[in-house]
Amino acid sequence: MSVYILPIKVAFIMFGVLGFLLVIPWLVYSYRKYGFFSLWASIVAYSFIFYMLSALFLVLLPLPSTRNTCAFQSPNTIYYSLKPFTFIRDIFKETSIIWSQPRSYIQIFNQSAFWQAAFNFLLLLPFGVYLRYFFQEKRYWKRALALGFALSLFYEVTQVTGIYGIYKCPYRLFDVDDLMLNSTGALFGFLMAPVILALFPSKEKLLVKAKKMQKSHLVPPLSQLLAVLIDFIFIKLTFTFTIGLLTSSGFAEMMYITVGFLVLYFVLPLLWGGKTIGTSMMRFKLSNLEGDAPSWQALLKRTVALFLPWLVSMLFNILDHMKLEIESHFYAIHVWVTMGIFTLVSIMWLTLSIHAVFVMLKKGKRTFYFDHVAEIVPRKKEANS
């Protein structure tokens, strides 16, 4: 059992890292495709990623302790088995089954060859279930079989090539029986999937709700926050891969991000009819109460409202990193000012968090503070087309 626990643990760790990195891309994709955040679609997508990682690591792990795997093998080692149904012969080779005594049939479960074959059959069975969810219709069974075979072939080739040359010799066997059992398992999962999927929301319901959301003029609050976050990430990334490569100065970063706020949240929507990089990705734009492009005064108010929380947090960060000797006359003042600003920042972010939750609960019927103070309304671009 420990042979299977290690790959699952590694898959879980990798899934945690990969899942975190994919949160924003997935949310963007979800809103662009469905117009809302679907918990069920997210569960399907993330569980599929975890399953694929687990299946891959179950096939590859544990890895050899050295690249020179040839040193532990005889010169005439054969790295492939091309004779089909060898697993059946292996199961019954040393079995104590007496065909005239049905009670002895249970002995088959004591054979390691049986469990190896069962594992290979079950390995891609969930893959077939996922394919049925994605393809929906039973008539695509040939496509499911082909994809199951292709995935199995990828595993076998990865093994027989020593993970494409990382290891000097293969450390696992290329087995045609594995191809057969993996592919059959994927097909079986595809055919039996309706029994499993009947317990969960159907994809059709998801698509029906998506059509309703696309007709609505309301922009979901989470979509609005994602647009703001995307613009901010763009500012941070451009700094990291330009000026950030030349200096680690906090002041330089502060000045760059300040200019970035002005450009991304003020100049760009002013020139682009109320659109920013983030709002364009989330398929909405900013407008005034009449539905027209917002004025420069409104955009400036919105920019300042977005900029101030970041500025206060940055000033606290700079002040917190200032080091004074305890004998300094300004030490006590520094401590009290730092604690005061920390309290202010904590209250500010707590208030903004409560505000964000409240707006999200209203499902787009209320606007965020930065749009409210500027009298700006997020509108879907389709509404004016």
Short mmCIF file of C-alpha atoms in Angstrom, two decimals:
data_model
loop_
_atom_site.label_atom_id
_atom_site.label_comp_id
_atom_site.label_asym_id
_atom_site.label_seq_id
_atom_site.Cartn_x
_atom_site.Cartn_y
_atom_site.Cartn_z
CA MET A 1 0.00 0.00 0.00
CA SER A 2 2.92 2.36 0.69
CA VAL A 3 3.81 2.09 -3.00
CA TYR A 4 0.57 3.94 -3.78
CA ILE A 5 0.63 6.37 -0.83
CA LEU A 6 3.86 8.12 -1.92
CA PRO A 7 2.57 9.06 -5.43
CA ILE A 8 -0.70 10.34 -3.93
CA LYS A 9 1.21 12.48 -1.43
CA VAL A 10 3.41 13.95 -4.17
CA ALA A 11 0.34 14.56 -6.34
CA PHE A 12 -1.37 16.34 -3.45
CA ILE A 13 1.60 18.66 -2.94
CA MET A 14 1.90 19.41 -6.65
CA PHE A 15 -1.85 19.91 -6.86
CA GLY A 16 -1.71 22.48 -4.05
CA VAL A 17 0.96 24.49 -5.85
CA LEU A 18 -0.60 24.17 -9.30
CA GLY A 19 -4.10 24.79 -7.98
CA PHE A 20 -2.99 28.04 -6.35
CA LEU A 21 -1.30 29.25 -9.53
CA LEU A 22 -4.38 28.41 -11.61
CA VAL A 23 -6.96 30.15 -9.39
CA ILE A 24 -7.03 33.44 -11.27
CA PRO A 25 -6.73 31.91 -14.79
CA TRP A 26 -9.55 29.50 -13.92
CA LEU A 27 -11.79 32.27 -12.57
CA VAL A 28 -11.18 34.33 -15.71
CA TYR A 29 -11.99 31.33 -17.90
CA SER A 30 -15.09 30.52 -15.85
CA TYR A 31 -16.52 34.03 -16.10
CA ARG A 32 -15.73 34.32 -19.79
CA LYS A 33 -17.33 30.96 -20.58
CA TYR A 34 -20.29 30.85 -18.19
CA GLY A 35 -20.70 34.44 -17.00
CA PHE A 36 -20.58 33.37 -13.34
CA PHE A 37 -18.50 31.35 -10.90
CA SER A 38 -19.67 27.74 -10.88
CA LEU A 39 -18.60 25.76 -7.83
CA TRP A 40 -19.49 22.49 -9.53
CA ALA A 41 -17.46 23.31 -12.66
CA SER A 42 -14.56 24.26 -10.41
CA ILE A 43 -14.80 20.97 -8.53
CA VAL A 44 -14.78 19.06 -11.82
CA ALA A 45 -11.82 20.99 -13.20
CA TYR A 46 -9.70 20.81 -10.04
CA SER A 47 -10.52 17.17 -9.33
CA PHE A 48 -9.54 16.35 -12.92
CA ILE A 49 -6.18 18.06 -12.41
CA PHE A 50 -5.63 16.15 -9.16
CA TYR A 51 -6.61 12.86 -10.79
CA MET A 52 -4.27 13.38 -13.76
CA LEU A 53 -1.37 14.23 -11.44
CA SER A 54 -2.11 11.20 -9.28
CA ALA A 55 -2.30 8.87 -12.28
CA LEU A 56 0.99 10.20 -13.66
CA PHE A 57 2.84 9.83 -10.37
CA LEU A 58 1.37 6.37 -9.76
CA VAL A 59 2.91 5.33 -13.07
CA LEU A 60 6.31 7.02 -12.58
CA LEU A 61 7.02 6.90 -8.84
CA PRO A 62 9.05 5.90 -6.98
CA LEU A 63 11.96 7.13 -9.08
CA PRO A 64 15.32 5.35 -9.09
CA SER A 65 17.97 6.79 -6.78
CA THR A 66 20.47 7.16 -9.63
CA ARG A 67 20.41 8.06 -13.31
CA ASN A 68 22.61 5.07 -14.14
CA THR A 69 19.82 2.52 -13.94
CA CYS A 70 21.71 0.27 -16.35
CA ALA A 71 24.14 -0.60 -13.55
CA PHE A 72 21.41 -2.50 -11.69
CA GLN A 73 20.27 -4.50 -14.72
CA SER A 74 21.78 -7.38 -16.65
CA PRO A 75 23.03 -6.66 -20.20
CA ASN A 76 20.30 -8.84 -21.76
CA THR A 77 17.42 -7.18 -19.94
CA ILE A 78 14.26 -6.96 -22.05
CA TYR A 79 12.34 -3.73 -21.49
CA TYR A 80 9.12 -4.62 -23.26
CA SER A 81 6.44 -7.28 -23.40
CA LEU A 82 4.51 -7.37 -26.65
CA LYS A 83 2.58 -10.60 -26.09
CA PRO A 84 -1.06 -9.79 -25.24
CA PHE A 85 -3.00 -11.39 -22.38
CA THR A 86 0.14 -12.40 -20.56
CA PHE A 87 -1.45 -11.13 -17.35
CA ILE A 88 -4.05 -13.95 -17.52
CA ARG A 89 -1.33 -16.58 -17.66
CA ASP A 90 0.49 -14.88 -14.78
CA ILE A 91 -2.64 -14.83 -12.63
CA PHE A 92 -3.30 -18.55 -13.01
CA LYS A 93 0.32 -19.69 -13.17
CA GLU A 94 0.69 -20.32 -9.46
CA THR A 95 -2.92 -20.20 -8.37
CA SER A 96 -4.46 -22.91 -6.23
CA ILE A 97 -7.87 -22.59 -7.85
CA ILE A 98 -9.74 -25.86 -8.45
CA TRP A 99 -12.26 -25.21 -11.20
CA SER A 100 -14.65 -27.86 -9.88
CA GLN A 101 -14.70 -26.13 -6.47
CA PRO A 102 -16.16 -22.60 -6.70
CA ARG A 103 -15.05 -21.90 -3.13
CA SER A 104 -11.45 -21.92 -4.32
CA TYR A 105 -12.09 -19.07 -6.76
CA ILE A 106 -11.47 -16.60 -3.97
CA GLN A 107 -7.80 -17.55 -4.12
CA ILE A 108 -7.48 -15.36 -7.18
CA PHE A 109 -7.48 -12.32 -4.88
CA ASN A 110 -4.27 -13.55 -3.34
CA GLN A 111 -2.40 -13.22 -6.63
CA SER A 112 -0.25 -10.11 -7.09
CA ALA A 113 -0.67 -10.47 -10.86
CA PHE A 114 -4.43 -10.08 -10.43
CA TRP A 115 -4.10 -6.88 -8.42
CA GLN A 116 -1.57 -5.52 -10.91
CA ALA A 117 -4.03 -6.11 -13.75
CA ALA A 118 -6.89 -4.65 -11.69
CA PHE A 119 -4.81 -1.54 -10.96
CA ASN A 120 -4.09 -1.03 -14.66
CA PHE A 121 -7.79 -1.41 -15.46
CA LEU A 122 -8.86 1.03 -12.76
CA LEU A 123 -6.11 3.56 -13.45
CA LEU A 124 -7.88 5.21 -16.40
CA LEU A 125 -11.45 4.36 -15.43
CA PRO A 126 -11.95 7.83 -13.86
CA PHE A 127 -10.48 9.30 -17.05
CA GLY A 128 -13.37 7.74 -18.97
CA VAL A 129 -15.87 9.22 -16.50
CA TYR A 130 -14.41 12.69 -16.98
CA LEU A 131 -14.50 12.25 -20.76
CA ARG A 132 -18.19 11.36 -20.60
CA TYR A 133 -18.84 14.53 -18.60
CA PHE A 134 -16.97 16.60 -21.19
CA PHE A 135 -18.37 14.87 -24.32
CA GLN A 136 -21.83 14.14 -22.85
CA GLU A 137 -23.05 11.79 -25.59
CA LYS A 138 -22.48 8.02 -25.73
CA ARG A 139 -21.71 8.14 -29.45
CA TYR A 140 -18.25 9.48 -28.66
CA TRP A 141 -17.15 6.16 -27.14
CA LYS A 142 -14.61 5.61 -29.94
CA ARG A 143 -13.04 8.97 -29.13
CA ALA A 144 -12.89 8.02 -25.45
CA LEU A 145 -11.23 4.71 -26.32
CA ALA A 146 -8.70 6.47 -28.54
CA LEU A 147 -7.88 9.06 -25.88
CA GLY A 148 -7.54 6.35 -23.25
CA PHE A 149 -5.16 4.45 -25.53
CA ALA A 150 -3.18 7.62 -26.29
CA LEU A 151 -2.81 8.47 -22.60
CA SER A 152 -1.76 4.89 -21.80
CA LEU A 153 0.72 4.94 -24.65
CA PHE A 154 2.16 8.18 -23.27
CA TYR A 155 2.70 6.48 -19.91
CA GLU A 156 4.33 3.43 -21.49
CA VAL A 157 6.62 5.45 -23.75
CA THR A 158 7.60 7.65 -20.81
CA GLN A 159 8.58 4.54 -18.88
CA VAL A 160 10.43 2.73 -21.66
CA THR A 161 12.47 5.81 -22.54
CA GLY A 162 13.56 6.31 -18.93
CA ILE A 163 11.44 9.47 -18.76
CA TYR A 164 12.78 10.62 -22.12
CA GLY A 165 16.45 10.13 -21.38
CA ILE A 166 16.61 11.29 -17.77
CA TYR A 167 17.59 7.74 -16.83
CA LYS A 168 20.07 5.80 -18.92
CA CYS A 169 17.92 2.66 -19.01
CA PRO A 170 14.19 2.10 -18.50
CA TYR A 171 13.26 1.27 -14.93
CA ARG A 172 9.82 -0.11 -15.79
CA LEU A 173 8.53 -2.45 -18.47
CA PHE A 174 6.65 -1.42 -21.63
CA ASP A 175 3.72 -3.85 -21.54
CA VAL A 176 1.09 -4.26 -24.22
CA ASP A 177 -1.25 -5.66 -21.57
CA ASP A 178 -1.07 -2.33 -19.78
CA LEU A 179 -2.19 -0.60 -22.97
CA MET A 180 -5.13 -2.98 -23.30
CA LEU A 181 -6.20 -2.76 -19.67
CA ASN A 182 -5.79 1.03 -19.43
CA SER A 183 -7.76 1.61 -22.64
CA THR A 184 -10.49 -0.84 -21.63
CA GLY A 185 -10.74 0.83 -18.23
CA ALA A 186 -11.17 4.25 -19.86
CA LEU A 187 -13.90 2.88 -22.15
CA PHE A 188 -15.66 1.16 -19.25
CA GLY A 189 -15.56 4.40 -17.26
CA PHE A 190 -17.01 6.30 -20.23
CA LEU A 191 -19.90 3.82 -20.61
CA MET A 192 -20.75 3.56 -16.89
CA ALA A 193 -20.33 7.29 -16.24
CA PRO A 194 -24.06 8.16 -16.34
CA VAL A 195 -24.58 6.07 -13.18
CA ILE A 196 -21.98 8.19 -11.34
CA LEU A 197 -22.82 11.55 -12.95
CA ALA A 198 -26.50 11.15 -12.07
CA LEU A 199 -25.54 11.96 -8.48
CA PHE A 200 -24.19 15.40 -9.43
CA PRO A 201 -25.43 18.52 -11.27
CA SER A 202 -25.48 17.99 -15.01
CA LYS A 203 -23.48 20.00 -17.50
CA GLU A 204 -26.72 20.93 -19.28
CA LYS A 205 -27.95 22.81 -16.19
CA LEU A 206 -24.66 24.66 -16.05
CA LEU A 207 -24.99 25.74 -19.68
CA VAL A 208 -28.63 26.80 -19.21
CA LYS A 209 -27.65 29.03 -16.30
CA ALA A 210 -24.76 30.39 -18.36
CA LYS A 211 -27.21 31.51 -21.07
CA LYS A 212 -29.34 33.30 -18.48
CA MET A 213 -26.33 35.06 -17.01
CA GLN A 214 -25.17 36.20 -20.43
CA LYS A 215 -28.54 37.89 -21.00
CA SER A 216 -28.33 39.73 -17.68
CA HIS A 217 -26.86 43.26 -17.67
CA LEU A 218 -25.42 42.81 -14.17
CA VAL A 219 -21.70 42.23 -13.85
CA PRO A 220 -20.95 39.71 -11.05
CA PRO A 221 -19.00 41.33 -8.18
CA LEU A 222 -16.25 38.70 -8.27
CA SER A 223 -15.77 39.47 -11.95
CA GLN A 224 -15.32 43.15 -11.08
CA LEU A 225 -12.71 42.35 -8.42
CA LEU A 226 -10.90 40.05 -10.83
CA ALA A 227 -10.67 42.87 -13.37
CA VAL A 228 -9.12 45.17 -10.74
CA LEU A 229 -6.73 42.41 -9.65
CA ILE A 230 -5.70 41.60 -13.23
CA ASP A 231 -4.75 45.22 -13.84
CA PHE A 232 -2.74 45.31 -10.60
CA ILE A 233 -0.99 42.02 -11.44
CA PHE A 234 -0.10 43.48 -14.84
CA ILE A 235 1.52 46.46 -13.10
CA LYS A 236 3.47 44.21 -10.72
CA LEU A 237 4.63 41.86 -13.50
CA THR A 238 5.81 44.67 -15.75
CA PHE A 239 7.83 46.08 -12.85
CA THR A 240 9.28 42.67 -11.94
CA PHE A 241 10.49 41.97 -15.47
CA THR A 242 11.74 45.49 -16.24
CA ILE A 243 12.97 47.83 -13.50
CA GLY A 244 12.76 45.06 -10.91
CA LEU A 245 15.56 43.24 -12.72
CA LEU A 246 17.85 46.24 -12.24
CA THR A 247 17.07 47.34 -8.69
CA SER A 248 15.51 46.13 -5.44
CA SER A 249 14.71 49.64 -4.26
CA GLY A 250 11.37 49.87 -2.50
CA PHE A 251 11.10 53.53 -3.45
CA ALA A 252 11.56 52.70 -7.16
CA GLU A 253 8.83 50.05 -6.91
CA MET A 254 6.53 52.48 -5.15
CA MET A 255 7.01 55.15 -7.83
CA TYR A 256 6.56 52.62 -10.66
CA ILE A 257 3.33 51.22 -9.20
CA THR A 258 2.03 54.73 -8.58
CA VAL A 259 2.55 55.56 -12.26
CA GLY A 260 1.07 52.15 -13.13
CA PHE A 261 -2.11 52.95 -11.20
CA LEU A 262 -2.41 56.24 -13.06
CA VAL A 263 -1.91 54.60 -16.46
CA LEU A 264 -3.94 51.40 -16.00
CA TYR A 265 -6.88 52.75 -14.00
CA PHE A 266 -7.11 56.31 -15.35
CA VAL A 267 -5.40 56.96 -18.70
CA LEU A 268 -6.22 53.64 -20.35
CA PRO A 269 -10.00 53.63 -19.65
CA LEU A 270 -10.10 57.34 -20.57
CA LEU A 271 -8.65 56.57 -24.00
CA TRP A 272 -10.33 53.18 -24.41
CA GLY A 273 -13.95 54.10 -23.73
CA GLY A 274 -14.14 52.83 -20.17
CA LYS A 275 -12.16 49.62 -20.69
CA THR A 276 -9.00 48.41 -19.01
CA ILE A 277 -6.99 45.26 -19.59
CA GLY A 278 -8.86 43.57 -16.75
CA THR A 279 -12.36 44.66 -17.75
CA SER A 280 -11.73 43.59 -21.34
CA MET A 281 -10.66 40.13 -20.19
CA MET A 282 -13.79 39.90 -18.02
CA ARG A 283 -15.97 41.23 -20.87
CA PHE A 284 -17.38 44.38 -19.34
CA LYS A 285 -16.57 48.09 -19.32
CA LEU A 286 -17.01 51.09 -17.08
CA SER A 287 -19.72 53.66 -17.78
CA ASN A 288 -21.50 56.52 -16.09
CA LEU A 289 -25.08 56.33 -14.82
CA GLU A 290 -26.41 57.16 -18.30
CA GLY A 291 -24.46 54.33 -19.92
CA ASP A 292 -21.87 56.53 -21.62
CA ALA A 293 -18.10 56.50 -21.19
CA PRO A 294 -17.16 57.96 -17.78
CA SER A 295 -15.64 61.42 -17.52
CA TRP A 296 -12.03 62.00 -16.55
CA GLN A 297 -13.15 63.34 -13.18
CA ALA A 298 -15.03 60.09 -12.43
CA LEU A 299 -12.10 57.93 -13.53
CA LEU A 300 -9.72 60.00 -11.43
CA LYS A 301 -11.92 59.54 -8.35
CA ARG A 302 -12.03 55.79 -8.99
CA THR A 303 -8.24 55.63 -9.41
CA VAL A 304 -7.62 57.52 -6.17
CA ALA A 305 -10.11 55.28 -4.32
CA LEU A 306 -8.24 52.20 -5.55
CA PHE A 307 -4.81 53.71 -4.94
CA LEU A 308 -5.25 54.91 -1.35
CA PRO A 309 -5.55 51.48 0.37
CA TRP A 310 -2.43 50.29 -1.43
CA LEU A 311 -0.59 53.53 -0.58
CA VAL A 312 -1.44 53.33 3.13
CA SER A 313 -0.34 49.69 3.23
CA MET A 314 2.91 50.51 1.43
CA LEU A 315 3.69 53.39 3.80
CA PHE A 316 3.13 51.10 6.78
CA ASN A 317 5.43 48.50 5.20
CA ILE A 318 8.18 51.11 4.71
CA LEU A 319 7.76 52.44 8.26
CA ASP A 320 7.76 48.92 9.71
CA HIS A 321 11.08 48.13 8.02
CA MET A 322 12.76 51.23 9.43
CA LYS A 323 15.24 50.21 12.12
CA LEU A 324 16.06 52.56 15.00
CA GLU A 325 18.33 51.93 17.94
CA ILE A 326 16.48 51.63 21.23
CA GLU A 327 18.59 54.48 22.62
CA SER A 328 17.34 56.82 19.88
CA HIS A 329 15.16 59.76 20.96
CA PHE A 330 12.77 58.85 18.13
CA TYR A 331 12.43 55.18 19.06
CA ALA A 332 9.28 55.61 21.21
CA ILE A 333 7.69 57.86 18.59
CA HIS A 334 8.49 55.31 15.89
CA VAL A 335 6.88 52.50 17.89
CA TRP A 336 3.71 54.46 18.61
CA VAL A 337 3.37 55.73 15.03
CA THR A 338 3.94 52.22 13.66
CA MET A 339 1.30 50.75 15.98
CA GLY A 340 -1.10 53.54 15.06
CA ILE A 341 -0.69 52.97 11.34
CA PHE A 342 -0.91 49.20 11.86
CA THR A 343 -4.22 49.66 13.64
CA LEU A 344 -5.42 51.96 10.87
CA VAL A 345 -4.38 49.48 8.14
CA SER A 346 -6.04 46.57 9.99
CA ILE A 347 -9.30 48.46 10.40
CA MET A 348 -9.14 49.61 6.78
CA TRP A 349 -8.70 46.10 5.34
CA LEU A 350 -11.28 44.62 7.72
CA THR A 351 -13.77 47.26 6.60
CA LEU A 352 -12.96 46.68 2.93
CA SER A 353 -13.32 42.91 3.40
CA ILE A 354 -16.74 43.29 5.02
CA HIS A 355 -17.72 45.70 2.26
CA ALA A 356 -16.60 43.21 -0.41
CA VAL A 357 -18.58 40.37 1.19
CA PHE A 358 -21.66 42.58 1.42
CA VAL A 359 -21.42 43.57 -2.27
CA MET A 360 -20.95 39.94 -3.31
CA LEU A 361 -24.02 38.89 -1.32
CA LYS A 362 -26.00 41.48 -3.29
CA LYS A 363 -24.91 39.69 -6.50
CA GLY A 364 -24.18 42.80 -8.53
CA LYS A 365 -27.05 44.97 -7.29
CA ARG A 366 -24.60 47.10 -5.32
CA THR A 367 -21.31 48.52 -6.56
CA PHE A 368 -17.95 48.55 -4.83
CA TYR A 369 -16.86 51.70 -3.02
CA PHE A 370 -14.41 52.73 -5.76
CA ASP A 371 -17.20 52.73 -8.35
CA HIS A 372 -19.76 54.19 -5.97
CA VAL A 373 -17.72 57.29 -5.11
CA ALA A 374 -17.07 57.91 -8.80
CA GLU A 375 -20.68 57.17 -9.86
CA ILE A 376 -19.38 54.54 -12.26
CA VAL A 377 -21.37 51.45 -13.23
CA PRO A 378 -19.79 48.26 -14.63
CA ARG A 379 -21.75 47.17 -17.69
CA LYS A 380 -21.44 44.16 -19.93
CA LYS A 381 -20.21 45.15 -23.36
CA GLU A 382 -23.00 43.14 -25.00
CA ALA A 383 -25.59 45.38 -23.37
CA ASN A 384 -24.58 48.32 -25.55
CA SER A 385 -23.84 46.39 -28.72
#
